[in-house]
Coordinates of C-alpha atoms and ligand atoms in Angstrom, one line a residue:
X27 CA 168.8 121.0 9.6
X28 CA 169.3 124.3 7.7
X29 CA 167.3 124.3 4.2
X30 CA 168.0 127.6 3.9
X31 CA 167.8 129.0 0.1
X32 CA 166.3 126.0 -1.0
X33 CA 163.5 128.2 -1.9
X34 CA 164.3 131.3 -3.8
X35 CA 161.3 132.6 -4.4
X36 CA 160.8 133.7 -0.7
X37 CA 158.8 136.4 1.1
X38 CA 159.8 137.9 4.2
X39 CA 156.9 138.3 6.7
X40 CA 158.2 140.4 9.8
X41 CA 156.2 140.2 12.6
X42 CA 154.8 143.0 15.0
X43 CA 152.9 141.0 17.3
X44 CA 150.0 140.5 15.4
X45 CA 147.8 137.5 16.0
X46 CA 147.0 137.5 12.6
X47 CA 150.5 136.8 11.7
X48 CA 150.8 133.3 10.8
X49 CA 147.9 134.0 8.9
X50 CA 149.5 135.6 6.7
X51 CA 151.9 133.3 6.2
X52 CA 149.5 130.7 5.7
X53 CA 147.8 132.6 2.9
X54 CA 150.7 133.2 1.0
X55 CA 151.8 129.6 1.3
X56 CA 148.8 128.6 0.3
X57 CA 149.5 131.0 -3.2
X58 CA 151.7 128.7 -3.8
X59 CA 155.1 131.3 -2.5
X60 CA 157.3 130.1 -0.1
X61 CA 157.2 132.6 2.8
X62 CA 159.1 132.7 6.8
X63 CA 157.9 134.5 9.7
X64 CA 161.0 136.4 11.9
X65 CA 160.6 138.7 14.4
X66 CA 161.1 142.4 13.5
X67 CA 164.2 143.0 15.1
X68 CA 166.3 140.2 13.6
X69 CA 168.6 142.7 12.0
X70 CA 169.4 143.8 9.2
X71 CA 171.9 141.6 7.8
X72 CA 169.8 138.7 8.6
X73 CA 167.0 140.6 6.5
X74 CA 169.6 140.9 3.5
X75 CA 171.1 137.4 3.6
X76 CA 167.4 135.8 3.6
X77 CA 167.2 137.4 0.3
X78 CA 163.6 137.9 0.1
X79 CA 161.5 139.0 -3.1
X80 CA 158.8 141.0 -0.7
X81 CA 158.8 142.1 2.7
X82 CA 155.6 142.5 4.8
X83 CA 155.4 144.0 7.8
X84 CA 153.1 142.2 9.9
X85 CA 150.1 144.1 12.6
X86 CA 150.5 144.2 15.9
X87 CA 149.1 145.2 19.3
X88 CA 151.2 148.5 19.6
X89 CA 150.7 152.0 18.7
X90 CA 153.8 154.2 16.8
X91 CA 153.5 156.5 19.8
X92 CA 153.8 154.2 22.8
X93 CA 157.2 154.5 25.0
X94 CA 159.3 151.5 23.2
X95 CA 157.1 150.4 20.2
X96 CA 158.5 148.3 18.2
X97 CA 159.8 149.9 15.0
X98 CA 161.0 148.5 11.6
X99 CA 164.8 148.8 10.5
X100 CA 164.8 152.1 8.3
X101 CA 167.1 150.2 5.5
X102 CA 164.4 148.1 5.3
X103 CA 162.7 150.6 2.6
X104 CA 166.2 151.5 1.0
X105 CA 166.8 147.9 0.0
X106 CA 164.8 148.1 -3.4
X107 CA 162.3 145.1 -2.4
X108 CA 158.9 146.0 -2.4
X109 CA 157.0 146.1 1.0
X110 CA 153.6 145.8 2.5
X111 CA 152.8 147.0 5.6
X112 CA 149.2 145.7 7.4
X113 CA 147.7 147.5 10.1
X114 CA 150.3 148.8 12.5
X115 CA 152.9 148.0 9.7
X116 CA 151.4 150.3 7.6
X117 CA 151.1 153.3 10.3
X118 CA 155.2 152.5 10.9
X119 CA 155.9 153.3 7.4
X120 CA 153.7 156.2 7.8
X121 CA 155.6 157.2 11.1
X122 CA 158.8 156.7 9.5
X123 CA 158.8 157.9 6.2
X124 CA 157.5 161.2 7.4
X125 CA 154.1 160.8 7.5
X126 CA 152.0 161.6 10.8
X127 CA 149.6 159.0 13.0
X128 CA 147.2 160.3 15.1
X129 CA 144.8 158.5 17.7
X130 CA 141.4 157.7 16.1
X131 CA 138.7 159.2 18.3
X132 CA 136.8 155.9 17.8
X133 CA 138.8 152.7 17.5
X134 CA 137.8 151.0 14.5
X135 CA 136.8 147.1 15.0
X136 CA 135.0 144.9 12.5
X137 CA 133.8 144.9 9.3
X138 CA 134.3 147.7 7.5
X139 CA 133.5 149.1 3.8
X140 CA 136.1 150.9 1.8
X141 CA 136.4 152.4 -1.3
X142 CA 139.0 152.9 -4.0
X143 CA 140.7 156.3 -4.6
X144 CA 143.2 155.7 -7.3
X145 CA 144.6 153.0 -9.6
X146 CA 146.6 150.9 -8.1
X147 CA 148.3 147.5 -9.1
X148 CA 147.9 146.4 -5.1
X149 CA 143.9 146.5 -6.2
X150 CA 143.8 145.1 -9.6
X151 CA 140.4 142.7 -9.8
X152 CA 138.9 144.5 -7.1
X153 CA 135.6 146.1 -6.7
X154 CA 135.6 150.2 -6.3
X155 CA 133.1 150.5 -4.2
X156 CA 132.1 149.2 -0.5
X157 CA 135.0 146.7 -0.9
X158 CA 134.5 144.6 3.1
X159 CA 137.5 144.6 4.8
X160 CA 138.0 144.0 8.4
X161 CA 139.5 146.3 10.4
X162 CA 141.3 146.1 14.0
X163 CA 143.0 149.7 15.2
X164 CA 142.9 152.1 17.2
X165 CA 145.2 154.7 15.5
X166 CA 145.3 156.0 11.8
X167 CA 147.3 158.5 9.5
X168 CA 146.8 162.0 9.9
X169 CA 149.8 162.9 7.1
X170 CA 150.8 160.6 4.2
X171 CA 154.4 160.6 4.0
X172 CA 156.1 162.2 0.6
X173 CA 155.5 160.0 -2.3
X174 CA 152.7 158.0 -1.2
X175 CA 149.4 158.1 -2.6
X176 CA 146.1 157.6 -1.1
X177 CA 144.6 154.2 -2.4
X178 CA 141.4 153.8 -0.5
X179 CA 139.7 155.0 2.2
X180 CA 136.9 154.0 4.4
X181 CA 134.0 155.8 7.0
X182 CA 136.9 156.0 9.5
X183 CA 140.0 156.1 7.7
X184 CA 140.7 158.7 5.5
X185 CA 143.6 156.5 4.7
X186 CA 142.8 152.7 4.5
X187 CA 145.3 152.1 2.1
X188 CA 148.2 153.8 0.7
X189 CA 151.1 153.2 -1.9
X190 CA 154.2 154.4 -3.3
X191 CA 154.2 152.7 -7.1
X192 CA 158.1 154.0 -7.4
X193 CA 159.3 152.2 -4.4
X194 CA 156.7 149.8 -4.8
X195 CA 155.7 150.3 -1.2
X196 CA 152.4 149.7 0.3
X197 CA 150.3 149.8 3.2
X198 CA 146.8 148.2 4.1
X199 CA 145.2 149.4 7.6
X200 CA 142.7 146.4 7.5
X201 CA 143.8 143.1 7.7
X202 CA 143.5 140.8 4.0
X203 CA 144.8 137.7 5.8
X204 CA 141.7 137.2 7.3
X205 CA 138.5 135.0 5.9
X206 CA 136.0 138.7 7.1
X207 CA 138.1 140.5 4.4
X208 CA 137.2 138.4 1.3
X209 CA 138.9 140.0 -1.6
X210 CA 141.8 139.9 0.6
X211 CA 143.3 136.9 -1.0
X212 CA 143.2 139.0 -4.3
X213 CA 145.4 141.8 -3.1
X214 CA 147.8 139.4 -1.0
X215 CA 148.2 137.8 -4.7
X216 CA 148.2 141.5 -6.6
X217 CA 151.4 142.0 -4.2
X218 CA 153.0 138.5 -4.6
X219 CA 152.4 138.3 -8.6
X220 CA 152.4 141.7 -9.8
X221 CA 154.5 143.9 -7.9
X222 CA 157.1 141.2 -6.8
X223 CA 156.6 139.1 -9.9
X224 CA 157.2 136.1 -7.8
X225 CA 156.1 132.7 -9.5
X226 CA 153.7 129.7 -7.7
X227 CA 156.5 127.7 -7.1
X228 CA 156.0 126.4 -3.8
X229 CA 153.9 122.9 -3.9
X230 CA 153.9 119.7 -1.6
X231 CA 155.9 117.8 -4.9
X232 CA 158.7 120.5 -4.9
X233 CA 159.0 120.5 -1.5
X234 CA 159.1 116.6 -1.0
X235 CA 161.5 116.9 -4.1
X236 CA 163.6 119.5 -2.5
X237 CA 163.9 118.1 0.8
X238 CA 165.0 114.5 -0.5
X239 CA 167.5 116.1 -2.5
X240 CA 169.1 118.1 0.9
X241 CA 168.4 114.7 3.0
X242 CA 170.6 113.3 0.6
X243 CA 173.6 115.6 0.6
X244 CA 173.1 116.4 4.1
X245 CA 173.4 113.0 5.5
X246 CA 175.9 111.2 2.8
X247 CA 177.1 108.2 3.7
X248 CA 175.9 108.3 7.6
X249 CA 172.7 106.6 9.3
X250 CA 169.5 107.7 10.7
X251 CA 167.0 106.4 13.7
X252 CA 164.0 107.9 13.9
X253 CA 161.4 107.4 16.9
X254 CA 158.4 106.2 14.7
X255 CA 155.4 107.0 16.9
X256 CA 152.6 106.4 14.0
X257 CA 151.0 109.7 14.1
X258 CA 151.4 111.7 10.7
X259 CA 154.0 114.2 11.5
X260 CA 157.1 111.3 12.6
X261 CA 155.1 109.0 9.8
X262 CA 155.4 111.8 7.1
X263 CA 159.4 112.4 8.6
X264 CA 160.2 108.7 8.0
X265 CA 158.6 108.0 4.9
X266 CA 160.8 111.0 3.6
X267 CA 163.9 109.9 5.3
X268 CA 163.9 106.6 3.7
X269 CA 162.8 107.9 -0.1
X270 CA 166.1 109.7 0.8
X271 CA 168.6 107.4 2.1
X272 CA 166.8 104.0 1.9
X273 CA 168.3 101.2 4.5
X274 CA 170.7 103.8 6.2
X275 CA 167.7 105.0 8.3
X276 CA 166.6 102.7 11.6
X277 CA 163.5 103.5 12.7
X278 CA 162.1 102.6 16.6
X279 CA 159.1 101.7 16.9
X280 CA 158.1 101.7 21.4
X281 CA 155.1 99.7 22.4
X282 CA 154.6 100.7 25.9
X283 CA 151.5 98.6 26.5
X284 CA 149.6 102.3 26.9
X285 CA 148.9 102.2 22.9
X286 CA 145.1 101.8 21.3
X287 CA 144.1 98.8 20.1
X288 CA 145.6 97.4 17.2
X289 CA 148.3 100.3 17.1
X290 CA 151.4 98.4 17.1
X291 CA 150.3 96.0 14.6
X292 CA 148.9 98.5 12.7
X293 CA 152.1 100.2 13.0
X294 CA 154.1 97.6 11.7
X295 CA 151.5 96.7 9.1
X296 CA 152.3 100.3 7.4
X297 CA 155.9 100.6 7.5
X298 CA 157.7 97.7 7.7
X299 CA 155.4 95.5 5.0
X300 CA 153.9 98.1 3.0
X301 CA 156.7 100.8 3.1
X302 CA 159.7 98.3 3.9
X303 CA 161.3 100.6 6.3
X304 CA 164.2 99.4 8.4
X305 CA 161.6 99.2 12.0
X306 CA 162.6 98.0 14.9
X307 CA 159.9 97.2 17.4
X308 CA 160.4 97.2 20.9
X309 CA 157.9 95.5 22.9
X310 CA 158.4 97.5 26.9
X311 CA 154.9 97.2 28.0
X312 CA 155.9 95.1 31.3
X313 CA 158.9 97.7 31.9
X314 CA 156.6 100.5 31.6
X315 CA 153.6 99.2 33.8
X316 CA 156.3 98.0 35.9
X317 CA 157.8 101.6 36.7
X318 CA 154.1 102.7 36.9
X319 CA 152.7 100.5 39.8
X320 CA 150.8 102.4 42.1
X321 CA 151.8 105.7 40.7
X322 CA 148.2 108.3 40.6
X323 CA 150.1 111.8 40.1
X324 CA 149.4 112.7 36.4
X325 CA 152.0 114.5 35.9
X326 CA 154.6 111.7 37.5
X327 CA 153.0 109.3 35.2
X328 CA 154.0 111.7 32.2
X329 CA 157.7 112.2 33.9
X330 CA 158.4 108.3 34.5
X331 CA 156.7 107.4 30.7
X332 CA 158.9 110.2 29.3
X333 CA 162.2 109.1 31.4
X334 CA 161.7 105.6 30.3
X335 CA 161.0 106.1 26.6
X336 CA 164.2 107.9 26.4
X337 CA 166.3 105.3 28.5
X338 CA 165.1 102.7 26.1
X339 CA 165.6 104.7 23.5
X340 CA 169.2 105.5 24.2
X341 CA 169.7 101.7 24.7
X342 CA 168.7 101.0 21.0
X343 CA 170.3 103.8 19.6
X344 CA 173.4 102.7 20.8
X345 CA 173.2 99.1 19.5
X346 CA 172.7 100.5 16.4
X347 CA 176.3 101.4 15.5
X348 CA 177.2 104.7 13.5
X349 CA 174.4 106.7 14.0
X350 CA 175.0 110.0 13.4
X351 CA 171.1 112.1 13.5
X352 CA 168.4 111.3 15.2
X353 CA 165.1 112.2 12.7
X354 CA 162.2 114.6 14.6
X355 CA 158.8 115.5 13.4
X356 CA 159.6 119.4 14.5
X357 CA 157.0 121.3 13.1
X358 CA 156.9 125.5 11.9
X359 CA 155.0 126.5 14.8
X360 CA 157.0 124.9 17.1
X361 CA 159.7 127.0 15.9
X362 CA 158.6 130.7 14.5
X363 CA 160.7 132.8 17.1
X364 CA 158.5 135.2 17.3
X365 CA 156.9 137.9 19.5
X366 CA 152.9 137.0 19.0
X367 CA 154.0 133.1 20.5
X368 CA 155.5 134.6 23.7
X369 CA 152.2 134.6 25.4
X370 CA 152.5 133.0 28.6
X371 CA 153.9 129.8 28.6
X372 CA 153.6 127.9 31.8
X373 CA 153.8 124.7 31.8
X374 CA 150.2 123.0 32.8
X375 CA 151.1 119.3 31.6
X376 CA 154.5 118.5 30.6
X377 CA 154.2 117.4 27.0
X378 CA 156.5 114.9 26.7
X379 CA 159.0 114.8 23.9
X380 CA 162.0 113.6 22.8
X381 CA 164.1 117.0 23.5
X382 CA 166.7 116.7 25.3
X383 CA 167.7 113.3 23.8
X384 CA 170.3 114.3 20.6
X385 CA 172.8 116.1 23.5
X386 CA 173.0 113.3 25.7
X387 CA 173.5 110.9 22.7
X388 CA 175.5 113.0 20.8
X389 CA 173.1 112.5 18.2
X390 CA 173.0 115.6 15.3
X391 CA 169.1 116.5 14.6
X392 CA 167.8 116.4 11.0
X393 CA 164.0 118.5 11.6
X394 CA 162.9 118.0 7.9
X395 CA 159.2 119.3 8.9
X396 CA 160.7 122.4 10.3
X397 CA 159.2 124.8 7.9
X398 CA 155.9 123.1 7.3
X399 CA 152.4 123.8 9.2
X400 CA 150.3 120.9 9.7
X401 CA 148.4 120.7 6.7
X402 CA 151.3 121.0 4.7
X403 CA 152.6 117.9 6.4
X404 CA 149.4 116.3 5.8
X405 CA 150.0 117.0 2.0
X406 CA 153.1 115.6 2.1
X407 CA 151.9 112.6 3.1
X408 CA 149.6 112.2 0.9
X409 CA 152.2 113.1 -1.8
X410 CA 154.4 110.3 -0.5
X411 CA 151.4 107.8 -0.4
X412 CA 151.1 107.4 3.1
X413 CA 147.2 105.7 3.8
X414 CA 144.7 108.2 4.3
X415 CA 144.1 107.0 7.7
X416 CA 147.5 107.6 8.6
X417 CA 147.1 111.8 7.4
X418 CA 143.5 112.1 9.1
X419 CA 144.6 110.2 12.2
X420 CA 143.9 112.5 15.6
X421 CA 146.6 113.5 17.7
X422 CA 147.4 110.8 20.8
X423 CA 149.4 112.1 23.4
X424 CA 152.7 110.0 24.1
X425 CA 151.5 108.9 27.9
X426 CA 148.8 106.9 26.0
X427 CA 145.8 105.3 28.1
X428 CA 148.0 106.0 31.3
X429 CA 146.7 109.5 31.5
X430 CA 142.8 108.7 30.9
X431 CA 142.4 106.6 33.8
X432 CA 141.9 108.4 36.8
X433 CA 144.4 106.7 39.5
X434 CA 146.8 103.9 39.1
X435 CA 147.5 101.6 36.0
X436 CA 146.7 98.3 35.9
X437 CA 146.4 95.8 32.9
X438 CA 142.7 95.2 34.2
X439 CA 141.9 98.7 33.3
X440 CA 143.9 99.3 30.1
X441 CA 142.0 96.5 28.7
X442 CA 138.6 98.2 29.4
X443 CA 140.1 101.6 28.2
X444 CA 141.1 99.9 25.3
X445 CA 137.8 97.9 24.5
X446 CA 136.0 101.1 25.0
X447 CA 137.9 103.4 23.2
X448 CA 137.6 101.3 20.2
X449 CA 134.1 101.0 20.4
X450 CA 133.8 104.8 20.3
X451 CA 135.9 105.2 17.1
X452 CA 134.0 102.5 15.4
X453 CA 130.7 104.3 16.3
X454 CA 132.4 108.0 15.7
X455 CA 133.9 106.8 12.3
X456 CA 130.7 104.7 10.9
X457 CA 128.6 108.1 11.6
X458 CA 130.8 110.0 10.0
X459 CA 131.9 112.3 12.2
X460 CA 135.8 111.0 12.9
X461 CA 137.1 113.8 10.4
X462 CA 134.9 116.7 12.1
X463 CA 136.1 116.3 15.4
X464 CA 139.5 116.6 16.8
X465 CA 140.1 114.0 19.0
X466 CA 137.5 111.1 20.5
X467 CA 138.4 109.2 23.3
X468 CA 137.4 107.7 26.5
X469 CA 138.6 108.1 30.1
X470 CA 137.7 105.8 32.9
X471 CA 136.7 107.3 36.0
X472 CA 138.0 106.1 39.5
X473 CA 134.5 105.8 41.1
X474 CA 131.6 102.9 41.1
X475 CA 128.0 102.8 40.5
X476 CA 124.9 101.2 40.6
X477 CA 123.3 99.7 38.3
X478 CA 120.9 97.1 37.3
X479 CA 121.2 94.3 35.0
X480 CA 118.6 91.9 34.9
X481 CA 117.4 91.3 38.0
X482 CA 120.6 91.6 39.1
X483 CA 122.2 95.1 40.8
X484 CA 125.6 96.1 39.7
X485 CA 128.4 97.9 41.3
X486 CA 130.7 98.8 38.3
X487 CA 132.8 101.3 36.3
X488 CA 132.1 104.9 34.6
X489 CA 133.2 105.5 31.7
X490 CA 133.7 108.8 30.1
X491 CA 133.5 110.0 26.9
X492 CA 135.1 112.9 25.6
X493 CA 134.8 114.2 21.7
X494 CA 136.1 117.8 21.1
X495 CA 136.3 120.0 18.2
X496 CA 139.6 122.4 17.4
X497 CA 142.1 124.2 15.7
X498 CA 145.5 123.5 17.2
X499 CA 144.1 122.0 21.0
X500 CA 144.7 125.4 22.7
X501 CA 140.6 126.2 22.6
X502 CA 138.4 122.9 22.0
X503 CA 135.2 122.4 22.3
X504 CA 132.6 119.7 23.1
X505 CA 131.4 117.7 19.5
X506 CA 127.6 118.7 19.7
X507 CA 127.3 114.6 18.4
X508 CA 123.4 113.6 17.7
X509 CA 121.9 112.0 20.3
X510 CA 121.5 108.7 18.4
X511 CA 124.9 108.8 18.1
X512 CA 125.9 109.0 21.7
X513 CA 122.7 106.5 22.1
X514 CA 124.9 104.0 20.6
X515 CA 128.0 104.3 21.9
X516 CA 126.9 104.5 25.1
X517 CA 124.5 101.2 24.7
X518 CA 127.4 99.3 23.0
X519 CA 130.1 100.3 25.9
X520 CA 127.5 99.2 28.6
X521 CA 126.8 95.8 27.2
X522 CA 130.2 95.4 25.7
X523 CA 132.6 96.0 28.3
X524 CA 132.2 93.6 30.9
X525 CA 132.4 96.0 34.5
X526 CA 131.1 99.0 33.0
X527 CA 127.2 100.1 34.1
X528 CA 127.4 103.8 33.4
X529 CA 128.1 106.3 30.4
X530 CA 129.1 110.1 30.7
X531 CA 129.2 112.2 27.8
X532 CA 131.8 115.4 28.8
X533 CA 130.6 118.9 27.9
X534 CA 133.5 121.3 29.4
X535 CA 135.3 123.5 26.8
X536 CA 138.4 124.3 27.0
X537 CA 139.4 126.4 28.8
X538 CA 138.9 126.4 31.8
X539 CA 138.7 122.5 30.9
X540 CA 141.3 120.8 29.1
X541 CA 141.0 118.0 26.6
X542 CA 142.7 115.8 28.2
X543 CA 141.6 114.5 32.0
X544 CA 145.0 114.2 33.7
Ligands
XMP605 P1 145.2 119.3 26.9 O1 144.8 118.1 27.7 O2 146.4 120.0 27.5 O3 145.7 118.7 25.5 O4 144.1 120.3 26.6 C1 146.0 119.4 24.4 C2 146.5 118.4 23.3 O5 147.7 117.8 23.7 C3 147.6 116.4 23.9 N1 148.3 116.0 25.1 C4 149.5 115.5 25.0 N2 150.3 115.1 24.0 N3 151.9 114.3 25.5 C5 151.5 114.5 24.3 O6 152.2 114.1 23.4 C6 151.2 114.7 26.6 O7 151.6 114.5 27.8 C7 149.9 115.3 26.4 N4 149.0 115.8 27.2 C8 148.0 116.2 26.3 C9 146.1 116.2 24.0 O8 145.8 114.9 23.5 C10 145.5 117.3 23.1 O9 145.6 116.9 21.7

């Protein structure tokens, strides 16, 4: 779905590379401005039609003099619209608008003081003197080009920042996105506010008002289905869907028998009573353990859960008569087309999805999240009322309990999963701790071991417990939890769960771990 100009008040961020880069964008969204990362070589009549009321010009691993470094469209600083260039933007616009980069003898990595050399409206409300900034290069400007002044400097760099007031062009060699450079939000602002003269226009209300509004004309008089999966991003995308066009959306709900305790009820509890959306729930859990029997691969289990969901998927859609868009929970970093995400990729678990689905169905895709990160989304829930447990909720991965038990998957052993797994939340949410961490879960593991109960000696199940802490699931660590916290889970899975004698608390980090145990 394109939303495009629904936000006039836009700011262009191209990106060199940087890792920093959807920092920025996050800082500037979180000003309140509406802001979209593209890669630097989209063009520029993509640049002009995108109609932005800043441009920055994002770092990046390269230097100006490298064979093939990426360099910025020259009309870029013709167009009238005021630019900032960070880090290795800033030594392009030195490199070419005449200025001259040299190689640092020593490359500059850390915190850093600076201090202010002239006036400028890029430093307005910031201290003169031993400013901290945090600095990441290697090269720096030998030769300003004509026009610019120099704006501050630091130890290292006679030039750590730089400006043309006429051509409202500016350049930063240290990096304000980031939390080590704390006025940093102030000059990101100075540049938004005062030399754009954008407004904070950009809120979770204007969006959700925005988006209904282009829901509305962009579906008319057709219907919806939506896979409702009850995590927060396809919860937030249905919620929306139906404040836009009300009965016209179907929503699917699959229980697949791999689901947490309580989910599906839960599930319908939410939506269908309290939000009164149109929800259909399927109840496949003998289908899918069915198709499962005897099946220990991981990464088959993920293939024949994914297959499946889609068959039965397809099956409802096509009962449901007249649908013409299938509703996804895309989210912005999913789709930012841009050179710092093109790290390597391979696959090591096939996350499964529902791509794939719309051109085999013919189905059209609405994406409403598509521009938002995930704590946007988790503001537009709460904007549209969803229950805070819904927003907070941590991430499940769509092969459910079938990919944390090690080996086949039986009913026997989902039940224990399950029993277990609530037990842990209930202790990991009564102590606390559920909105520190960013999953909590349990695996069972395919051996035996003795125990002793009573007088009696057992033979029985391990169960694992796994609690990490993250970002965004590419690093994670293990949740340093007190021990009287693990003391409690662990004595309440032993004497709960009938067939289970032994608790193990996992302490890998990712990598070379991963959160997940299949
Ligand atoms: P790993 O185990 O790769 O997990 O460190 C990273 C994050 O992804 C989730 N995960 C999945 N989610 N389908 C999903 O929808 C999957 O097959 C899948 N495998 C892992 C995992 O829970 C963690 O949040």
């Amino acid at each position: 779905m394109d939303f495009d100009h629904i936000h006039e008040e836009r700011i262009l961020v191209l990106d060199f590379g940087s890792q920093y880069t959807q920092l920025i964008a996050r800082r500037i969204r979180e000003s309140h401005v509406y802001c979209e990362i593209h890669p630097f070589n989209i063009g520029m009549e993509r640049i002009r039609a995108f109609g932005a009321r800043g441009i920055i010009l994002s770092g990046g691993p390269s230097s100006v003099h490298d064979d093939g470094a990426p360099l910025a469209d020259g009309e870029i600083f013709g167009l009238g619209v005021p630019v900032l260039g960070i880090c290795y933007g800033m030594q392009l616009m030195a490199h070419q608008l005449g200025g001259a980069v040299e190689k640092a003898d020593r490359r500059e990595y850390g915190p850093a003081a600076i201090n202010l050399e002239s006036e400028s409206v890029l430093f307005q409300d910031v201290e003169r003197e031993s400013v901290r900034v945090w600095m990441s290069h290697g090269d720096r400007i030998l030769r300003l080009p004509p026009g610019f002044a120099v704006l501050a400097h630091s130890e290292n760099s006679p030039v750590a920042a730089m400006g043309d007031a006429t051509r409202r062009i500016f350049g930063v060699q240290f990096h304000p996105e980031v939390a080590h450079t704390p006025c940093g939000k102030a000059i990101l602002e100075n540049f938004l506010f005062r030399i754009c003269h954008c407004r904070s226009t950009w809120t979770m209300k204007s969006f959700v008002e925005l988006v209904t509004q282009a829901l509305r004309e962009k579906v008319g008089d057709d219907r919806v289905i939506c896979a409702l999966s009850g995590g927060v991003d396809s919860s937030v995308v249905a919620v929306l869907l139906h404040r836009a066009i009300g009965d016209r959306l179907r929503c699917i709900f699959v229980n697949n028998g791999l689901l947490r305790r309580g989910e599906a009820e839960s599930v319908q509890r939410i939506f269908k009573d309290h939000f009164e959306l149109n929800l259909i729930t399927m109840n496949a859990t003998d289908v899918f353990l069915d198709r499962l029997k005897g099946v220990t691969d991981p990464e088959r289990k993920r293939k024949i859960i994914g297959n499946l969901f889609i068959e039965l998927f397809e099956s409802e859609a096509r009962k449901l008569q007249g649908a013409k868009y299938l509703a996804q929970g895309t989210l912005y970093p999913d789709v930012i087309e841009s050179v710092s995400f093109k790290g390597p990729s391979a696959t090591i678990k096939t996350h499964h999805n529902v791509g794939g689905l719309p051109e085999r169905m013919n189905l059209e895709l609405i994406e409403p999240l598509r521009e938002l990160f995930k704590d946007e989304v988790r503001l537009v829930g709460r904007e549209l009322g969803l229950p805070e447990h819904v927003i907070q909720r941590h991430p499940f991965p769509g092969p459910g309990l079938a990919i944390r038990m090690i080996g086949d998957v039986t009913r026997e052993k989902l039940d224990m999963l399950r029993e277990a797994d609530s037990i842990l939340l209930e202790e990991i949410e009564a102590s606390g701790w559920y909105d520190h961490v960013w999953q909590a879960f349990t695996v069972l593991l395919p051996v035996r071991s003795v125990g002793v109960m009573g007088d009696e000696r057992t033979y029985e199940e391990v169960i694992a417990v796994r609690v990490v802490e993250s970002v965004d699931a590419m690093t994670a660590d293990w949740a340093r939890l007190p021990f009287e916290v693990l003391q409690r889970i662990s004595n309440r899975i032993i004497n709960e769960v009938k067939g289970v004698n032994r608790v193990v608390y996992d302490i890998s980090s990712k990598p070379p771990s991963t959160i997940e145990w299949e």
